Coordinates of C-alpha atoms and ligand atoms in Angstrom, one line a residue:
Chain K
M19 CA 0.1 0.0 0.1
L20 CA 1.0 3.6 -0.8
I21 CA 0.1 6.5 1.5
P22 CA -0.4 9.8 -0.2
H23 CA 1.4 11.9 2.4
P24 CA 0.1 15.5 2.3
L25 CA 3.8 16.9 2.4
L26 CA 5.9 14.1 1.1
G27 CA 3.9 12.3 -1.6
L28 CA 3.4 8.6 -1.9
R29 CA 5.2 6.8 0.8
D30 CA 5.3 3.1 1.3
A31 CA 2.9 2.1 4.1
Q32 CA 5.8 0.0 5.7
E33 CA 7.2 3.5 6.9
F34 CA 4.2 3.7 9.1
T35 CA 2.9 2.3 12.3
Y36 CA -0.9 1.9 12.7
L37 CA -3.0 2.9 15.6
G38 CA -6.4 2.2 14.5
D39 CA -9.7 4.4 14.3
A40 CA -9.1 8.1 14.0
S41 CA -12.1 8.8 16.5
L42 CA -9.3 7.7 19.1
M43 CA -8.5 11.6 18.6
Q44 CA -11.5 12.5 20.4
R45 CA -10.7 11.5 24.0
P46 CA -13.4 11.8 26.7
D47 CA -13.5 14.6 29.4
P48 CA -11.9 13.1 32.4
T49 CA -13.8 15.5 34.6
R50 CA -17.1 14.1 33.7
D51 CA -19.2 12.3 36.0
D52 CA -19.4 9.1 33.7
A53 CA -15.7 9.5 32.8
E54 CA -14.9 6.0 34.1
E55 CA -17.5 4.4 31.8
A56 CA -16.4 6.7 29.0
F57 CA -13.1 5.8 29.0
A58 CA -13.6 2.1 29.2
D59 CA -15.6 2.5 25.8
Y60 CA -13.1 5.0 24.5
V61 CA -10.1 2.4 25.2
F62 CA -11.9 -1.0 24.1
L63 CA -14.9 -0.5 22.0
R64 CA -14.6 0.1 18.2
D65 CA -16.9 0.5 15.4
N66 CA -14.7 -1.7 12.9
P67 CA -16.7 -0.9 9.8
A68 CA -16.4 -2.7 6.4
G69 CA -15.8 -0.1 4.1
V70 CA -14.7 3.5 4.5
H71 CA -12.7 3.7 7.7
R72 CA -10.7 6.9 8.8
E73 CA -7.4 5.8 10.7
L74 CA -4.3 7.1 12.1
W75 CA -0.9 6.1 10.7
F76 CA 2.3 7.3 12.3
H77 CA 5.1 8.1 10.1
E78 CA 7.7 6.4 12.3
A79 CA 10.5 5.8 9.7
G80 CA 9.8 9.3 8.0
D81 CA 8.9 12.7 9.2
R82 CA 7.2 11.4 12.5
S83 CA 4.0 13.1 11.6
W84 CA 0.6 11.7 12.4
L85 CA -1.7 11.2 9.7
V86 CA -5.4 10.5 9.4
V87 CA -5.7 8.0 6.2
T88 CA -9.1 7.5 4.9
R89 CA -9.2 3.7 3.5
D90 CA -11.6 1.3 2.3
T91 CA -11.0 -1.9 4.3
T92 CA -12.7 -4.1 1.9
T93 CA -10.5 -3.3 -0.9
H94 CA -7.4 -1.6 0.8
E95 CA -7.9 1.2 -1.4
I96 CA -6.9 4.5 0.1
L97 CA -8.9 7.5 -0.5
G98 CA -6.9 10.2 1.2
A99 CA -4.6 11.5 3.7
E100 CA -4.4 14.5 5.9
L101 CA -2.1 15.5 8.6
A102 CA -3.6 14.8 11.9
S103 CA -2.8 18.3 13.2
D104 CA -4.8 19.7 10.3
V105 CA -7.9 17.7 11.1
K106 CA -7.5 18.6 14.7
P107 CA -5.5 21.9 15.5
G108 CA -4.0 21.3 19.0
G109 CA -3.9 17.6 18.9
A110 CA -5.9 15.1 21.1
Q111 CA -7.7 16.2 24.0
Chain R
M16 CA -25.0 -44.0 7.5
T17 CA -22.2 -45.1 9.9
F18 CA -18.6 -44.8 8.9
S19 CA -16.6 -48.0 9.6
G20 CA -13.6 -49.9 8.3
F21 CA -16.1 -52.6 6.9
K22 CA -18.1 -50.1 5.1
V23 CA -15.2 -48.6 3.5
V24 CA -14.1 -52.0 2.1
K25 CA -17.6 -52.6 1.0
E26 CA -17.9 -49.4 -0.8
A27 CA -14.4 -50.2 -2.5
L28 CA -15.6 -53.4 -3.7
T29 CA -19.0 -52.2 -5.1
G30 CA -17.9 -49.1 -7.1
H31 CA -18.4 -46.4 -4.3
K32 CA -22.3 -46.4 -5.3
G33 CA -23.6 -46.4 -1.4
W34 CA -22.1 -43.1 -0.4
R35 CA -24.8 -40.4 0.4
P36 CA -24.6 -36.8 1.4
L37 CA -23.3 -36.2 4.9
W38 CA -26.3 -33.8 5.8
R39 CA -29.8 -32.6 4.7
D40 CA -30.3 -29.5 2.7
P41 CA -33.7 -28.5 4.7
D42 CA -35.7 -25.1 4.0
P43 CA -35.7 -23.2 7.2
K44 CA -38.9 -23.6 9.5
P45 CA -40.8 -20.6 10.6
A46 CA -39.3 -20.9 14.1
Y47 CA -36.5 -22.6 16.3
D48 CA -35.7 -22.7 20.2
I49 CA -32.2 -21.9 19.2
V50 CA -30.6 -20.3 16.0
I51 CA -27.2 -20.3 15.5
V52 CA -25.8 -17.6 13.1
G53 CA -22.4 -18.7 11.2
G54 CA -21.9 -22.1 10.0
G55 CA -18.2 -22.1 10.8
G56 CA -16.4 -24.7 13.1
H57 CA -17.6 -23.0 16.1
G58 CA -21.2 -22.4 15.0
L59 CA -21.5 -26.2 13.7
A60 CA -19.5 -27.5 17.2
T61 CA -22.2 -25.6 19.1
A62 CA -25.2 -27.0 17.3
F63 CA -23.4 -30.6 17.7
Y64 CA -23.2 -30.4 21.3
L65 CA -26.4 -28.5 21.8
A66 CA -28.1 -31.8 20.4
H67 CA -25.6 -34.3 21.4
T68 CA -24.8 -33.3 24.8
F69 CA -27.6 -30.8 26.0
G70 CA -30.5 -32.5 24.2
E71 CA -31.8 -29.6 22.5
L72 CA -34.2 -30.8 19.8
K73 CA -35.0 -27.3 17.6
V74 CA -32.0 -26.0 16.6
A75 CA -30.9 -24.5 13.2
V76 CA -27.4 -23.2 11.9
L77 CA -27.7 -20.4 9.4
E78 CA -24.8 -19.9 7.1
K79 CA -24.4 -17.2 4.5
G80 CA -22.3 -18.9 2.2
W81 CA -21.2 -22.8 2.2
L82 CA -20.2 -24.7 5.2
G83 CA -16.4 -24.2 6.0
S84 CA -16.1 -21.1 3.6
G85 CA -15.1 -18.9 6.5
N86 CA -11.7 -18.9 8.8
I87 CA -12.2 -22.6 9.5
G88 CA -11.4 -23.4 5.8
R89 CA -8.3 -20.8 5.8
N90 CA -6.3 -21.6 8.5
T91 CA -3.1 -23.4 9.3
T92 CA -4.8 -26.0 11.5
I93 CA -2.6 -26.0 14.5
I94 CA -4.2 -27.5 17.8
R95 CA -2.5 -26.9 21.1
S96 CA -3.2 -26.1 24.7
N97 CA 0.3 -24.3 25.5
Y98 CA -1.3 -21.3 27.1
L99 CA -0.2 -19.4 30.3
L100 CA -3.0 -17.4 32.0
P101 CA -5.6 -19.2 34.2
G102 CA -8.3 -17.6 32.2
N103 CA -7.1 -19.4 29.1
E104 CA -5.2 -22.6 29.9
P105 CA -8.0 -24.6 31.6
F106 CA -10.2 -23.7 28.6
Y107 CA -7.7 -24.7 25.7
E108 CA -6.9 -28.0 27.6
F109 CA -10.5 -29.0 27.7
S110 CA -10.6 -28.3 24.0
M111 CA -7.4 -30.4 23.7
K112 CA -9.1 -33.4 25.4
L113 CA -12.3 -32.9 23.3
W114 CA -10.0 -33.2 20.2
E115 CA -8.6 -36.4 21.5
N116 CA -12.1 -37.9 21.6
L117 CA -13.5 -36.1 18.5
E118 CA -13.5 -38.9 15.9
Q119 CA -15.0 -41.3 18.2
E120 CA -17.7 -38.6 19.2
T121 CA -18.7 -37.9 15.7
N122 CA -18.0 -41.1 13.8
F123 CA -16.0 -38.8 11.4
N124 CA -12.2 -38.9 10.4
S125 CA -11.1 -35.3 11.2
M126 CA -7.4 -36.4 10.9
V127 CA -6.4 -35.2 14.3
S128 CA -2.9 -35.8 14.5
Q129 CA -1.0 -35.3 17.8
R130 CA 2.5 -35.0 16.1
G131 CA 3.5 -32.3 18.8
I132 CA 4.4 -28.6 18.8
I133 CA 7.8 -27.1 19.8
N134 CA 8.2 -23.4 20.6
L135 CA 11.8 -22.4 20.2
I136 CA 13.9 -20.7 22.8
H137 CA 16.5 -18.3 21.7
T138 CA 17.4 -16.2 24.9
D139 CA 17.7 -17.0 28.7
G140 CA 14.7 -15.0 29.3
Q141 CA 12.6 -16.8 26.9
R142 CA 13.6 -19.8 28.6
D143 CA 12.5 -18.7 32.0
A144 CA 9.3 -17.6 30.4
Y145 CA 8.7 -21.0 28.5
R146 CA 9.5 -22.6 32.0
R147 CA 6.7 -20.8 33.6
R148 CA 4.3 -21.4 30.8
G149 CA 5.2 -25.2 30.9
N150 CA 4.5 -25.3 34.6
A151 CA 1.3 -23.4 34.1
M152 CA 0.3 -26.2 31.7
L153 CA 1.1 -28.9 34.0
L154 CA -0.8 -27.3 36.6
A155 CA -4.0 -27.2 34.3
G156 CA -3.5 -30.9 33.6
A157 CA -1.9 -30.5 30.2
D158 CA 1.6 -31.9 29.1
A159 CA 4.6 -29.8 28.6
R160 CA 8.3 -30.5 28.5
L161 CA 11.6 -28.3 28.3
L162 CA 13.9 -29.4 25.4
G163 CA 17.6 -28.7 25.7
R164 CA 19.4 -27.5 22.7
D165 CA 21.2 -31.2 22.1
E166 CA 17.8 -33.0 22.3
L167 CA 16.1 -30.4 20.0
R168 CA 18.9 -30.8 17.5
Q169 CA 18.4 -34.5 17.6
M170 CA 14.5 -34.1 16.7
V171 CA 14.7 -31.4 14.3
P172 CA 18.4 -31.2 12.9
F173 CA 17.4 -29.0 10.0
L174 CA 17.0 -25.7 11.8
N175 CA 19.7 -23.1 11.7
Y176 CA 20.9 -23.3 15.3
D177 CA 23.7 -20.9 14.9
N178 CA 21.7 -17.9 13.6
P179 CA 23.9 -15.0 14.9
R180 CA 20.5 -12.9 15.9
F181 CA 18.5 -15.8 17.1
P182 CA 20.8 -18.7 18.0
I183 CA 18.2 -21.7 19.0
K184 CA 18.9 -22.6 22.8
G185 CA 16.1 -25.0 23.2
G186 CA 12.4 -25.3 23.0
L187 CA 9.1 -26.0 24.9
M188 CA 7.3 -29.2 23.8
Q189 CA 3.7 -30.1 24.1
S190 CA 3.6 -33.5 22.7
R191 CA -0.2 -33.8 22.5
A192 CA -0.4 -30.7 20.4
G193 CA -0.4 -31.2 16.6
T194 CA -2.8 -30.4 13.7
A195 CA -6.2 -31.4 12.6
R196 CA -7.8 -31.6 9.0
H197 CA -9.8 -28.3 9.1
D198 CA -12.5 -29.4 6.4
G199 CA -12.9 -32.7 8.4
V200 CA -13.9 -30.8 11.4
V201 CA -16.5 -29.0 9.6
W202 CA -17.7 -32.1 8.1
G203 CA -17.7 -34.3 10.9
Y204 CA -19.5 -31.6 13.3
A205 CA -21.9 -30.8 10.5
R206 CA -23.0 -34.6 10.0
G207 CA -23.1 -35.1 13.8
A208 CA -25.5 -32.3 14.4
D209 CA -27.8 -33.1 11.1
Q210 CA -28.0 -36.6 12.4
R211 CA -29.2 -35.4 15.8
G212 CA -32.0 -33.2 13.9
V213 CA -30.3 -30.0 13.5
D214 CA -31.3 -28.0 10.4
I215 CA -28.2 -26.7 8.7
I216 CA -29.3 -24.0 6.3
Q217 CA -26.7 -22.7 3.7
N218 CA -26.7 -19.7 1.5
C219 CA -28.9 -18.2 4.3
E220 CA -27.3 -14.6 5.4
V221 CA -28.8 -13.1 8.5
T222 CA -29.4 -9.4 7.6
G223 CA -30.8 -8.2 11.0
F224 CA -32.4 -8.9 14.5
R225 CA -35.8 -8.6 15.4
I226 CA -35.7 -7.4 18.9
E227 CA -38.8 -6.2 21.0
G228 CA -38.8 -5.0 24.5
G229 CA -35.3 -5.6 25.0
A230 CA -35.6 -9.3 23.8
V231 CA -34.6 -11.1 20.5
Q232 CA -37.6 -12.7 18.7
G233 CA -35.8 -13.9 15.8
V234 CA -33.6 -13.0 12.8
E235 CA -34.2 -11.5 9.4
T236 CA -32.4 -13.5 6.6
S237 CA -31.9 -13.6 2.9
R238 CA -34.3 -16.7 3.0
G239 CA -37.1 -14.7 5.2
Y240 CA -37.7 -14.0 8.9
I241 CA -37.0 -17.1 11.1
G242 CA -38.3 -17.0 14.8
A243 CA -36.0 -17.9 17.7
K244 CA -36.4 -18.1 21.4
K245 CA -32.5 -17.8 21.6
V246 CA -30.1 -16.7 19.1
G247 CA -26.2 -17.7 19.2
V248 CA -23.8 -15.6 17.0
A249 CA -20.6 -17.2 16.1
V250 CA -19.4 -15.3 12.8
A251 CA -15.8 -15.1 13.4
G252 CA -14.1 -12.3 11.5
N253 CA -17.4 -10.8 10.9
S254 CA -18.6 -10.2 14.4
S255 CA -18.7 -6.5 14.5
R256 CA -20.7 -6.3 11.4
V257 CA -23.3 -8.6 12.5
M258 CA -23.5 -7.4 16.1
S259 CA -23.8 -3.9 14.9
M260 CA -27.3 -4.9 13.5
A261 CA -28.2 -5.4 17.1
G262 CA -26.9 -2.1 18.0
M263 CA -23.7 -3.2 19.7
R264 CA -20.2 -2.0 19.6
L265 CA -17.5 -4.7 20.3
P266 CA -14.1 -4.6 21.8
I267 CA -13.0 -5.9 18.4
E268 CA -11.0 -5.0 15.0
S269 CA -11.1 -7.2 12.1
H270 CA -7.6 -7.9 10.7
V271 CA -6.2 -10.0 8.0
L272 CA -3.8 -13.0 8.6
Q273 CA -2.0 -14.8 5.7
A274 CA -1.1 -18.3 5.3
F275 CA 1.2 -20.2 2.8
V276 CA 1.6 -23.5 1.4
S277 CA 4.6 -25.0 -0.7
E278 CA 4.5 -27.7 -3.1
G279 CA 4.2 -31.4 -1.6
L280 CA 7.4 -32.8 -0.2
K281 CA 8.5 -35.9 1.5
P282 CA 7.9 -36.2 5.1
T283 CA 10.5 -33.4 6.5
I284 CA 8.9 -31.8 9.4
P285 CA 7.8 -33.9 12.1
G286 CA 5.4 -31.8 14.2
V287 CA 4.7 -28.0 14.4
I288 CA 7.7 -25.5 15.1
T289 CA 7.2 -22.1 16.0
F290 CA 9.9 -19.4 15.7
G291 CA 8.3 -16.5 17.9
A292 CA 11.4 -14.3 17.8
G293 CA 11.0 -14.0 14.1
H294 CA 7.2 -14.4 13.7
F295 CA 7.1 -17.7 11.7
Y296 CA 5.6 -21.1 12.4
V297 CA 5.5 -24.2 10.1
S298 CA 4.1 -28.0 9.9
Q299 CA 3.8 -30.3 7.0
S300 CA 0.5 -31.3 5.8
D301 CA -0.6 -35.0 5.2
K302 CA -0.1 -34.1 1.5
G303 CA 3.3 -33.2 1.9
G304 CA 2.8 -29.2 1.6
L305 CA 4.8 -27.1 4.2
V306 CA 2.0 -24.9 5.7
F307 CA 3.3 -21.9 7.4
G308 CA 2.5 -18.4 8.5
G309 CA 3.5 -15.4 10.4
D310 CA 2.2 -12.2 11.7
I311 CA -1.2 -10.4 10.8
D312 CA -0.9 -7.5 8.3
G313 CA -1.7 -4.9 11.2
Y314 CA -4.4 -2.8 10.0
N315 CA -8.2 -3.3 9.9
S316 CA -9.1 -5.3 6.9
Y317 CA -12.3 -7.2 5.6
A318 CA -10.4 -7.8 2.1
Q319 CA -9.6 -11.6 2.7
R320 CA -6.4 -11.0 1.3
G321 CA -3.2 -9.6 2.4
N322 CA -0.3 -7.4 1.1
L323 CA 3.2 -8.2 0.0
P324 CA 5.2 -6.9 2.9
V325 CA 4.0 -9.5 5.2
V326 CA 4.6 -12.1 2.9
E327 CA 8.4 -11.1 2.6
D328 CA 8.4 -10.8 6.4
V329 CA 7.0 -14.5 6.6
I330 CA 9.5 -15.9 4.0
E331 CA 12.3 -13.9 5.6
G332 CA 11.5 -15.7 9.2
G333 CA 11.4 -19.0 7.3
M334 CA 14.6 -18.7 5.6
A335 CA 16.3 -17.4 8.9
L336 CA 15.2 -20.5 10.7
M337 CA 15.4 -23.3 8.3
P338 CA 17.2 -22.4 5.1
M339 CA 16.4 -25.1 3.2
I340 CA 12.9 -23.7 2.9
G341 CA 14.3 -21.4 0.1
R342 CA 14.5 -24.7 -2.1
A343 CA 10.6 -25.5 -1.8
R344 CA 8.3 -23.7 -4.4
L345 CA 5.4 -21.9 -2.9
L346 CA 2.1 -23.1 -4.3
R347 CA -0.4 -20.7 -2.9
A348 CA -1.1 -18.0 -0.4
W349 CA -4.2 -16.5 1.0
G350 CA -5.7 -14.6 3.8
G351 CA -8.5 -14.7 6.3
V352 CA -10.4 -12.1 8.2
M353 CA -10.1 -12.4 12.0
D354 CA -11.8 -10.4 14.8
M355 CA -8.8 -9.5 17.1
S356 CA -10.0 -8.7 20.4
M357 CA -8.6 -6.1 22.8
D358 CA -6.5 -8.5 24.9
G359 CA -6.2 -11.2 22.4
S360 CA -8.5 -13.5 24.0
P361 CA -12.1 -14.6 22.9
I362 CA -15.5 -13.7 24.4
I363 CA -18.4 -16.2 25.2
D364 CA -21.2 -14.2 26.7
R365 CA -24.7 -13.4 26.8
T366 CA -25.5 -9.7 25.7
D367 CA -27.6 -7.1 27.3
I368 CA -30.4 -8.1 24.9
D369 CA -32.4 -11.0 26.1
G370 CA -31.9 -14.2 24.2
L371 CA -28.9 -12.8 22.2
Y372 CA -25.6 -14.6 23.1
F373 CA -22.2 -13.9 21.4
N374 CA -19.1 -15.9 20.6
G375 CA -16.0 -14.4 19.1
G376 CA -12.8 -12.6 19.5
W377 CA -10.8 -15.6 18.5
C378 CA -8.1 -13.6 16.8
Y379 CA -5.8 -16.1 14.8
G380 CA -6.2 -18.8 17.5
G381 CA -9.7 -20.3 17.2
F382 CA -9.1 -23.4 15.3
K383 CA -7.7 -25.2 18.3
A384 CA -10.7 -23.8 20.3
T385 CA -13.4 -25.2 18.0
P386 CA -14.5 -28.1 20.2
A387 CA -14.4 -26.2 23.5
S388 CA -15.9 -23.2 22.1
G389 CA -18.8 -25.0 20.7
Y390 CA -19.2 -26.9 24.0
A391 CA -19.0 -24.0 26.2
F392 CA -21.3 -21.9 24.1
A393 CA -23.9 -24.9 23.9
H394 CA -23.6 -24.8 27.6
L395 CA -24.3 -21.1 27.9
L396 CA -27.2 -21.4 25.5
A397 CA -28.8 -24.4 27.3
T398 CA -28.3 -23.5 30.7
D399 CA -27.8 -19.5 30.8
R400 CA -24.6 -20.4 32.7
P401 CA -21.0 -20.1 31.4
H402 CA -19.0 -23.4 31.3
E403 CA -16.5 -23.8 34.0
T404 CA -13.6 -23.4 31.8
A405 CA -15.2 -20.1 30.1
T406 CA -16.1 -18.2 33.2
A407 CA -13.4 -15.5 32.3
Y408 CA -14.7 -14.7 28.6
R409 CA -17.0 -12.0 29.6
F410 CA -17.9 -8.7 27.9
D411 CA -17.3 -6.9 31.1
R412 CA -13.8 -8.0 31.7
F413 CA -12.4 -5.0 29.8
A414 CA -14.2 -2.5 31.8
R415 CA -13.5 -4.4 35.2
G416 CA -9.8 -4.6 34.2
H417 CA -9.8 -8.2 34.2
V418 CA -8.2 -8.5 30.6
I419 CA -6.8 -12.0 29.6
D420 CA -3.7 -10.5 27.9
E421 CA -1.2 -13.3 26.9
K422 CA 1.1 -11.1 25.4
G423 CA 1.0 -8.1 27.7
V424 CA 0.6 -5.6 25.0
G425 CA -2.7 -3.7 26.0
A426 CA -5.6 -2.7 24.0
Q427 CA -3.9 -3.0 20.7
P428 CA -5.3 -5.6 18.6
N429 CA -2.7 -5.5 15.9
L430 CA 0.0 -6.5 18.5
H431 CA -1.5 -9.5 19.9
Ligands
FAD528 C1 -4.4 -17.8 7.9 C2 -5.2 -18.2 9.0 C3 -4.5 -19.1 10.0 C4 -4.9 -19.4 11.2 N1 -4.1 -20.4 11.7 C5 -4.8 -21.0 13.0 C6 -4.1 -22.1 13.6 O1 -3.1 -22.6 13.0 N2 -4.7 -22.5 14.7 C7 -5.7 -22.0 15.3 O2 -6.1 -22.4 16.3 N3 -6.5 -20.9 14.7 C8 -6.0 -20.6 13.5 N4 -6.6 -19.4 12.8 C9 -7.8 -19.0 13.5 C10 -9.0 -19.7 13.4 O3 -9.3 -20.2 12.0 C11 -10.4 -19.0 13.5 O4 -10.1 -18.2 15.0 C12 -11.6 -19.9 13.7 O5 -11.7 -20.8 12.6 C13 -12.8 -18.8 13.9 O6 -14.0 -19.7 14.1 P1 -15.0 -20.3 12.9 O7 -14.3 -21.4 12.3 O8 -16.3 -20.5 13.4 O9 -14.8 -18.9 12.0 P2 -15.6 -19.3 10.5 O10 -15.2 -20.6 9.7 O11 -15.1 -18.1 9.8 O12 -17.1 -19.2 10.7 C14 -18.0 -18.0 10.5 C15 -19.1 -18.3 9.7 O13 -19.9 -17.1 9.7 C16 -20.6 -17.0 8.4 N5 -21.2 -15.6 8.6 C17 -20.7 -14.6 8.7 N6 -21.6 -13.4 8.8 C18 -22.8 -14.2 8.5 C19 -24.2 -13.7 8.6 N7 -24.5 -12.3 8.5 N8 -25.2 -14.6 8.3 C20 -24.7 -16.0 8.3 N9 -23.5 -16.4 8.3 C21 -22.5 -15.5 8.4 C22 -19.3 -16.9 7.7 O14 -19.7 -17.2 6.3 C23 -18.5 -18.0 8.2 O15 -18.7 -19.3 7.6 C24 -6.1 -18.9 11.6 C25 -6.8 -17.9 11.0 C26 -6.1 -17.7 9.6 C27 -7.0 -16.7 8.8

């Protein structure tokens, strides 16, 4: 698989490490009353769709940026890639 | 029809005209007591034990394709009970015991072959870890033996003992482990279930659940609505997809695992050999092909095919371990979709929806579990209590912090 890095162009997916669902950037608020339950869901439960999936790839052997890659899990076709810092300025909260 | 030596000889002498289909092909009835979704190994084993052991009479198995078209037909067929943790080891040993009696119980040759498994040791730390694992196995009633380098060298002389990065220092041996014929397991359980009245309905995809007042009433399928008092879901790599139709999110990601088979060779490899440090494992099928594989591809996938970097990685591992493998030609490679759970261990539990039960999260290790998984799931469906060896396989273990994490890598499915 080749990942279209927004700054570096097409890069081999082997340069990246995979973290999973991009919704992991939306960390629950730890001060909420139901934070314990919310964190258990956040850490362990996944939508896991068959089809288009937005996911986090870390360019570990490259520029060490985090990307949000949109990929079809039924064909491995990559539909796009953005810098995670553009998707969510300020990083995960 | 019962299989016996006498029957085989009789058919051989009379032109093989007396063989009959192994199971019926019934149309779905309007309703059943128990409907099993998924006609893979686990679903069929569940149906078999429901009818055979728990005396359930009105049971159906619904399979969207043909029997054995899922992971049970795509795996590398290793059976073993060399686990470490208390939540797992007794369960897999229970499974081993069921394997040992499977052919008698189903009157079917599933080619269970206890040719042994060796996990190779490369470091002193790994030897300590395997000694501990071996002791855990012995405590759970399984067999285990630590092999020194010389003894190992006599058993499997063809390994590269002096690999500079991963010199081989010994191994952990489970003699009762081995392989079974994957299709033979499907057919044996299907035939056994059918003979005891289970309706096995192929080409029948479950497309939804009918749930009223928090209780399941039945399933919508490509062959119409089928009512059920209880529904048990055992759909391996499709767990998230199917359970989302009941509004559930699971602690599961779907990942692809590849496997490889070489051309047929003379008997070369006596048992199963695993090279954990290099992510490679190998056995030889009865037809002579070397069957081997390695790691999962590492990202969510429903494609049922892998990518080339893992092919390269697996072959590299094979070459590092047993250089002679480079002389064998590769016949074929394929991928299967597995439901990787968040701790690498399975789930057998009821859900918050009355009458809806779940069996899944088998990762890349569910083939060996087929008999125990079926037995434990049947136990749960019939009695509403977990089987004694499967009490740890609950949904709530994650939230309670009671994960069963054999590798200790945390909630990262692609690392298990
Ligand atoms: C390459 C590879 C190697 C492996 N090697 C080993 C090994 O050596 N040892 C080991 O222990 N394990 C191994 N495994 C894992 C093992 O194969 C699986 O964990 C196990 O087979 C899963 O259970 P099952 O047999 O019931 O699944 P499956 O055979 O996949 O059964 C699930 C069934 O559900 C059906 N289904 C899905 N959705 C629906 C629906 N909506 N309606 C109706 N039916 C549906 C599917 O068609 C399928 O037939 C390996 C897996 C792979 C892919």
